[in-house]
Amino acid sequence: MSFLKEFDKDIFDLCEKELERQTDHLEMIASENFTLPAVMEAMGSVFTNKYAEGYPAKRYYGGCEYADGVEQLAIDRACKLFGCNYANVQPHSGSQANAAVYAGLLKAGDKLLGMDLSHGGHLTHGSKPSFSGQNYSSFTYGVELDGRMNYDKILEIAKAVQPKIIVCGASAYAREIDFKKFREIADAVGAIMFADIAHVAGLVVAGEHMSPFPHAHVVTTTTHKTLAGPRGGMIMTNDEEIAKKMNSAIFPALQGGPLVHVIAAKAVGFKYNLSPEWKEYAVQVKANAKILGEVLVKRGYDLVSGGTDNHLVLLSFLNRDFSGKDADIALGNAGITVNKNTVPGETRSPFVTSGIRIGSPALTSRGMKEKEFEFIANKIADVLDNINDTELQASVKNELKELAKNFVIYNQSTY
Ligand SMILES: *Cc1c(COP(=O)(O)O)cnc(C)c1O
């Protein structure tokens, strides 16, 4: 970043500080990851200069021959990766992708049924502060007190609500989602089945989580979570009519010019996802989350649903005298970044909560395996066992900084 250093020292210094933070701390927010330097290079490429409104070979601007090449490659790789027929790689984010699904398939006021935000769903699944809860008539299903979805119950709710669209997929759910069952529920009430796999897409493409295809009518994902690509979104389907609707919903309905540099980076990310190393990575992500959960249970902590099938664990403090917020702060002081989260049967406010969500994707990208996750899980338990011990937090922070030194993925020459 020598140009940046020379031209804008303020931003350069903040980039350096952030690199240091990402290196020294243990990133365990379940939705975060470290992307490849090659992905970052594509994101910083000359394609940021190009307007390419429209789609490959159907653009509103001249000079798009290479932008076409980039977008077509991203589409082809996405279809190969997910085993589907159509992909729109232009959504700027996961939320934009979801907005397009609704804009393309619903009318204002139509009924939408999604997972409750406080049970692990996403804001864009019909939550009231989101456009999805404001522009549409939204209804929710949740999890049982055991932390699992009950598909019979979801069917009952769907029958009572008669939604136009059923959204499945979650941001904080540690168990595999049964997309086949969701399709049966959707068929039983004549609804469109929409799977938002933002969190588990990286596991899906490795065959480490059930695929939403061929069950879902339409699928969205982010590209920056378990997929470890650049920040962005994507929409996929096997249905030609839906594909056309998605394309016009993204452009011209919701977005203007696509971020061709990010689409180039998405294509690079997909190349990584298509490689044999990817399967190994996804298997390791799950193995690391599993041992993390096992150690925490051994140390006396409650996991929502008792364990994990995927890349995250949800810890419940319903029976403890400290909150998710307290745990988040204590672990933060110890150099471990997590986030507070509501749990089934929640008794505290959404700003305080009784749980935390801990994920394995980012540290797995740094090369950590079971041995390191076992060590970290014990440190997490030490900190939580002594939640007010700031001296312990400081010493754990130093220990983890030493551990992190052996797992550096970026350095000054990377970018
Ligand atoms: C993260 C997430 C999104 C939104 O992604 P953004 O890129 O942050 O807009 C949508 N759905 C689910 C299930 C998510 O977890």
Short mmCIF file of N, CA and C in Angstrom, two decimals, residues 225-308:
data_model
loop_
_atom_site.label_atom_id
_atom_site.label_comp_id
_atom_site.label_asym_id
_atom_site.label_seq_id
_atom_site.Cartn_x
_atom_site.Cartn_y
_atom_site.Cartn_z
N LYS A 225 -18.82 -14.72 4.34
CA LYS A 225 -18.87 -15.43 5.62
C LYS A 225 -18.13 -16.76 5.48
N THR A 226 -18.84 -17.90 5.59
CA THR A 226 -18.08 -19.16 5.48
C THR A 226 -17.46 -19.35 4.09
N LEU A 227 -17.94 -18.63 3.07
CA LEU A 227 -17.34 -18.78 1.74
C LEU A 227 -15.96 -18.12 1.64
N ALA A 228 -15.66 -17.23 2.59
CA ALA A 228 -14.32 -16.59 2.66
C ALA A 228 -13.95 -15.77 1.43
N GLY A 229 -14.96 -15.26 0.72
CA GLY A 229 -14.68 -14.41 -0.44
C GLY A 229 -14.76 -12.94 -0.05
N PRO A 230 -14.96 -12.05 -1.05
CA PRO A 230 -15.09 -10.62 -0.75
C PRO A 230 -16.46 -10.32 -0.17
N ARG A 231 -16.63 -9.17 0.49
CA ARG A 231 -17.93 -8.79 1.03
C ARG A 231 -18.92 -8.59 -0.11
N GLY A 232 -20.03 -9.34 -0.09
CA GLY A 232 -21.01 -9.20 -1.16
C GLY A 232 -22.12 -10.23 -1.05
N GLY A 233 -23.04 -10.18 -2.02
CA GLY A 233 -24.17 -11.11 -2.02
C GLY A 233 -24.37 -11.76 -3.38
N MET A 234 -25.31 -12.72 -3.43
CA MET A 234 -25.56 -13.46 -4.67
C MET A 234 -26.94 -14.11 -4.59
N ILE A 235 -27.58 -14.27 -5.76
CA ILE A 235 -28.88 -14.95 -5.82
C ILE A 235 -28.78 -16.11 -6.81
N MET A 236 -29.37 -17.25 -6.46
CA MET A 236 -29.32 -18.40 -7.35
C MET A 236 -30.68 -19.07 -7.47
N THR A 237 -30.90 -19.70 -8.62
CA THR A 237 -32.15 -20.45 -8.83
C THR A 237 -31.99 -21.43 -9.99
N ASN A 238 -32.92 -22.38 -10.09
CA ASN A 238 -32.96 -23.26 -11.25
C ASN A 238 -34.13 -22.91 -12.15
N ASP A 239 -34.91 -21.90 -11.73
CA ASP A 239 -36.15 -21.56 -12.43
C ASP A 239 -35.93 -20.34 -13.33
N GLU A 240 -36.13 -20.52 -14.63
CA GLU A 240 -35.82 -19.45 -15.58
C GLU A 240 -36.65 -18.19 -15.34
N GLU A 241 -37.94 -18.39 -15.03
CA GLU A 241 -38.81 -17.22 -14.78
C GLU A 241 -38.33 -16.44 -13.56
N ILE A 242 -37.99 -17.18 -12.50
CA ILE A 242 -37.50 -16.51 -11.28
C ILE A 242 -36.16 -15.82 -11.58
N ALA A 243 -35.32 -16.47 -12.37
CA ALA A 243 -34.02 -15.87 -12.71
C ALA A 243 -34.22 -14.51 -13.39
N LYS A 244 -35.18 -14.45 -14.32
CA LYS A 244 -35.45 -13.18 -15.02
C LYS A 244 -35.92 -12.11 -14.04
N LYS A 245 -36.81 -12.54 -13.13
CA LYS A 245 -37.33 -11.59 -12.14
C LYS A 245 -36.21 -11.08 -11.22
N MET A 246 -35.29 -11.98 -10.86
CA MET A 246 -34.18 -11.57 -9.98
C MET A 246 -33.29 -10.55 -10.70
N ASN A 247 -33.01 -10.84 -11.98
CA ASN A 247 -32.15 -9.91 -12.72
C ASN A 247 -32.76 -8.51 -12.78
N SER A 248 -34.07 -8.43 -13.07
CA SER A 248 -34.63 -7.06 -13.13
C SER A 248 -34.82 -6.45 -11.75
N ALA A 249 -34.95 -7.30 -10.72
CA ALA A 249 -35.07 -6.74 -9.37
C ALA A 249 -33.75 -6.10 -8.92
N ILE A 250 -32.63 -6.75 -9.27
CA ILE A 250 -31.33 -6.17 -8.91
C ILE A 250 -31.05 -4.92 -9.76
N PHE A 251 -31.14 -5.07 -11.06
CA PHE A 251 -30.99 -3.92 -11.95
C PHE A 251 -32.06 -3.97 -13.02
N PRO A 252 -32.87 -2.95 -13.19
CA PRO A 252 -32.73 -1.59 -12.64
C PRO A 252 -33.52 -1.30 -11.35
N ALA A 253 -34.21 -2.29 -10.76
CA ALA A 253 -35.10 -1.93 -9.65
C ALA A 253 -34.37 -1.43 -8.41
N LEU A 254 -33.32 -2.15 -7.98
CA LEU A 254 -32.71 -1.81 -6.68
C LEU A 254 -31.31 -1.21 -6.76
N GLN A 255 -30.53 -1.61 -7.73
CA GLN A 255 -29.14 -1.15 -7.80
C GLN A 255 -28.86 -0.47 -9.13
N GLY A 256 -27.77 0.29 -9.15
CA GLY A 256 -27.27 0.86 -10.40
C GLY A 256 -26.12 0.01 -10.90
N GLY A 257 -25.00 0.66 -11.18
CA GLY A 257 -23.84 -0.07 -11.72
C GLY A 257 -23.34 -1.14 -10.78
N PRO A 258 -23.04 -2.32 -11.33
CA PRO A 258 -22.48 -3.39 -10.49
C PRO A 258 -21.04 -3.05 -10.07
N LEU A 259 -20.60 -3.62 -8.96
CA LEU A 259 -19.22 -3.42 -8.49
C LEU A 259 -18.36 -4.47 -9.18
N VAL A 260 -17.89 -4.14 -10.39
CA VAL A 260 -17.20 -5.15 -11.20
C VAL A 260 -15.93 -5.66 -10.51
N HIS A 261 -15.26 -4.76 -9.75
CA HIS A 261 -14.06 -5.20 -9.02
C HIS A 261 -14.42 -6.23 -7.95
N VAL A 262 -15.58 -6.06 -7.33
CA VAL A 262 -16.00 -7.04 -6.31
C VAL A 262 -16.47 -8.33 -6.99
N ILE A 263 -17.11 -8.20 -8.15
CA ILE A 263 -17.52 -9.40 -8.89
C ILE A 263 -16.27 -10.19 -9.31
N ALA A 264 -15.23 -9.48 -9.71
CA ALA A 264 -13.96 -10.15 -10.05
C ALA A 264 -13.44 -10.90 -8.82
N ALA A 265 -13.52 -10.25 -7.66
CA ALA A 265 -13.05 -10.87 -6.42
C ALA A 265 -13.94 -12.06 -6.04
N LYS A 266 -15.25 -11.95 -6.32
CA LYS A 266 -16.13 -13.09 -6.06
C LYS A 266 -15.68 -14.29 -6.90
N ALA A 267 -15.36 -14.04 -8.18
CA ALA A 267 -14.92 -15.12 -9.07
C ALA A 267 -13.65 -15.78 -8.52
N VAL A 268 -12.72 -14.97 -8.01
CA VAL A 268 -11.49 -15.51 -7.43
C VAL A 268 -11.82 -16.36 -6.20
N GLY A 269 -12.74 -15.85 -5.37
CA GLY A 269 -13.17 -16.60 -4.20
C GLY A 269 -13.78 -17.94 -4.60
N PHE A 270 -14.61 -17.93 -5.65
CA PHE A 270 -15.24 -19.18 -6.10
C PHE A 270 -14.20 -20.18 -6.59
N LYS A 271 -13.12 -19.67 -7.21
CA LYS A 271 -12.05 -20.57 -7.65
C LYS A 271 -11.47 -21.31 -6.44
N TYR A 272 -11.30 -20.57 -5.35
CA TYR A 272 -10.82 -21.18 -4.10
C TYR A 272 -11.84 -22.21 -3.60
N ASN A 273 -13.14 -21.83 -3.62
CA ASN A 273 -14.19 -22.74 -3.14
C ASN A 273 -14.29 -24.02 -3.98
N LEU A 274 -13.86 -23.93 -5.25
CA LEU A 274 -13.93 -25.09 -6.15
C LEU A 274 -12.69 -25.98 -6.01
N SER A 275 -11.68 -25.54 -5.27
CA SER A 275 -10.43 -26.30 -5.19
C SER A 275 -10.53 -27.43 -4.16
N PRO A 276 -9.67 -28.45 -4.29
CA PRO A 276 -9.70 -29.57 -3.33
C PRO A 276 -9.42 -29.11 -1.89
N GLU A 277 -8.63 -28.03 -1.71
CA GLU A 277 -8.33 -27.55 -0.35
C GLU A 277 -9.59 -27.09 0.36
N TRP A 278 -10.59 -26.67 -0.45
CA TRP A 278 -11.79 -26.13 0.18
C TRP A 278 -12.51 -27.17 1.03
N LYS A 279 -12.59 -28.38 0.51
CA LYS A 279 -13.25 -29.46 1.26
C LYS A 279 -12.55 -29.65 2.61
N GLU A 280 -11.22 -29.66 2.58
CA GLU A 280 -10.45 -29.81 3.81
C GLU A 280 -10.77 -28.69 4.79
N TYR A 281 -10.83 -27.47 4.26
CA TYR A 281 -11.13 -26.31 5.11
C TYR A 281 -12.49 -26.48 5.79
N ALA A 282 -13.50 -26.84 5.01
CA ALA A 282 -14.86 -26.94 5.56
C ALA A 282 -14.95 -28.04 6.62
N VAL A 283 -14.27 -29.16 6.36
CA VAL A 283 -14.26 -30.25 7.34
C VAL A 283 -13.61 -29.76 8.64
N GLN A 284 -12.53 -28.99 8.49
CA GLN A 284 -11.81 -28.48 9.67
C GLN A 284 -12.65 -27.45 10.44
N VAL A 285 -13.39 -26.61 9.72
CA VAL A 285 -14.27 -25.62 10.35
C VAL A 285 -15.24 -26.32 11.29
N LYS A 286 -15.83 -27.41 10.80
CA LYS A 286 -16.80 -28.15 11.62
C LYS A 286 -16.12 -28.86 12.79
N ALA A 287 -14.98 -29.47 12.53
CA ALA A 287 -14.26 -30.18 13.59
C ALA A 287 -13.85 -29.20 14.69
N ASN A 288 -13.43 -28.00 14.30
CA ASN A 288 -13.01 -27.00 15.28
C ASN A 288 -14.19 -26.50 16.12
N ALA A 289 -15.34 -26.28 15.48
CA ALA A 289 -16.52 -25.84 16.23
C ALA A 289 -16.95 -26.94 17.20
N LYS A 290 -16.83 -28.19 16.74
CA LYS A 290 -17.26 -29.31 17.56
C LYS A 290 -16.42 -29.43 18.84
N ILE A 291 -15.12 -29.35 18.70
CA ILE A 291 -14.28 -29.50 19.91
C ILE A 291 -14.44 -28.30 20.83
N LEU A 292 -14.63 -27.13 20.24
CA LEU A 292 -14.90 -25.92 21.04
C LEU A 292 -16.12 -26.16 21.93
N GLY A 293 -17.19 -26.68 21.32
CA GLY A 293 -18.42 -26.95 22.06
C GLY A 293 -18.20 -28.02 23.12
N GLU A 294 -17.48 -29.08 22.75
CA GLU A 294 -17.27 -30.20 23.69
C GLU A 294 -16.51 -29.75 24.94
N VAL A 295 -15.47 -28.95 24.73
CA VAL A 295 -14.68 -28.48 25.88
C VAL A 295 -15.54 -27.59 26.78
N LEU A 296 -16.32 -26.70 26.16
CA LEU A 296 -17.16 -25.79 26.96
C LEU A 296 -18.20 -26.57 27.77
N VAL A 297 -18.75 -27.64 27.17
CA VAL A 297 -19.70 -28.48 27.91
C VAL A 297 -18.99 -29.18 29.07
N LYS A 298 -17.79 -29.69 28.78
CA LYS A 298 -17.00 -30.35 29.82
C LYS A 298 -16.71 -29.38 30.98
N ARG A 299 -16.55 -28.11 30.64
CA ARG A 299 -16.26 -27.11 31.66
C ARG A 299 -17.54 -26.58 32.34
N GLY A 300 -18.69 -27.21 32.02
CA GLY A 300 -19.93 -26.90 32.72
C GLY A 300 -20.82 -25.85 32.07
N TYR A 301 -20.52 -25.49 30.84
CA TYR A 301 -21.36 -24.48 30.17
C TYR A 301 -22.47 -25.12 29.35
N ASP A 302 -23.61 -24.41 29.26
CA ASP A 302 -24.75 -24.90 28.49
C ASP A 302 -24.67 -24.42 27.05
N LEU A 303 -24.79 -25.34 26.09
CA LEU A 303 -24.87 -24.95 24.69
C LEU A 303 -26.33 -25.04 24.27
N VAL A 304 -26.81 -24.02 23.55
CA VAL A 304 -28.15 -24.09 22.99
C VAL A 304 -28.16 -25.28 22.02
N SER A 305 -29.15 -26.15 22.17
CA SER A 305 -29.29 -27.39 21.39
C SER A 305 -28.26 -28.45 21.78
N GLY A 306 -27.43 -28.15 22.76
CA GLY A 306 -26.50 -29.15 23.30
C GLY A 306 -25.22 -29.38 22.52
N GLY A 307 -25.10 -28.77 21.34
CA GLY A 307 -23.90 -29.00 20.55
C GLY A 307 -23.95 -28.25 19.24
N THR A 308 -23.26 -28.76 18.22
CA THR A 308 -23.27 -28.08 16.92
C THR A 308 -23.11 -29.07 15.78
#
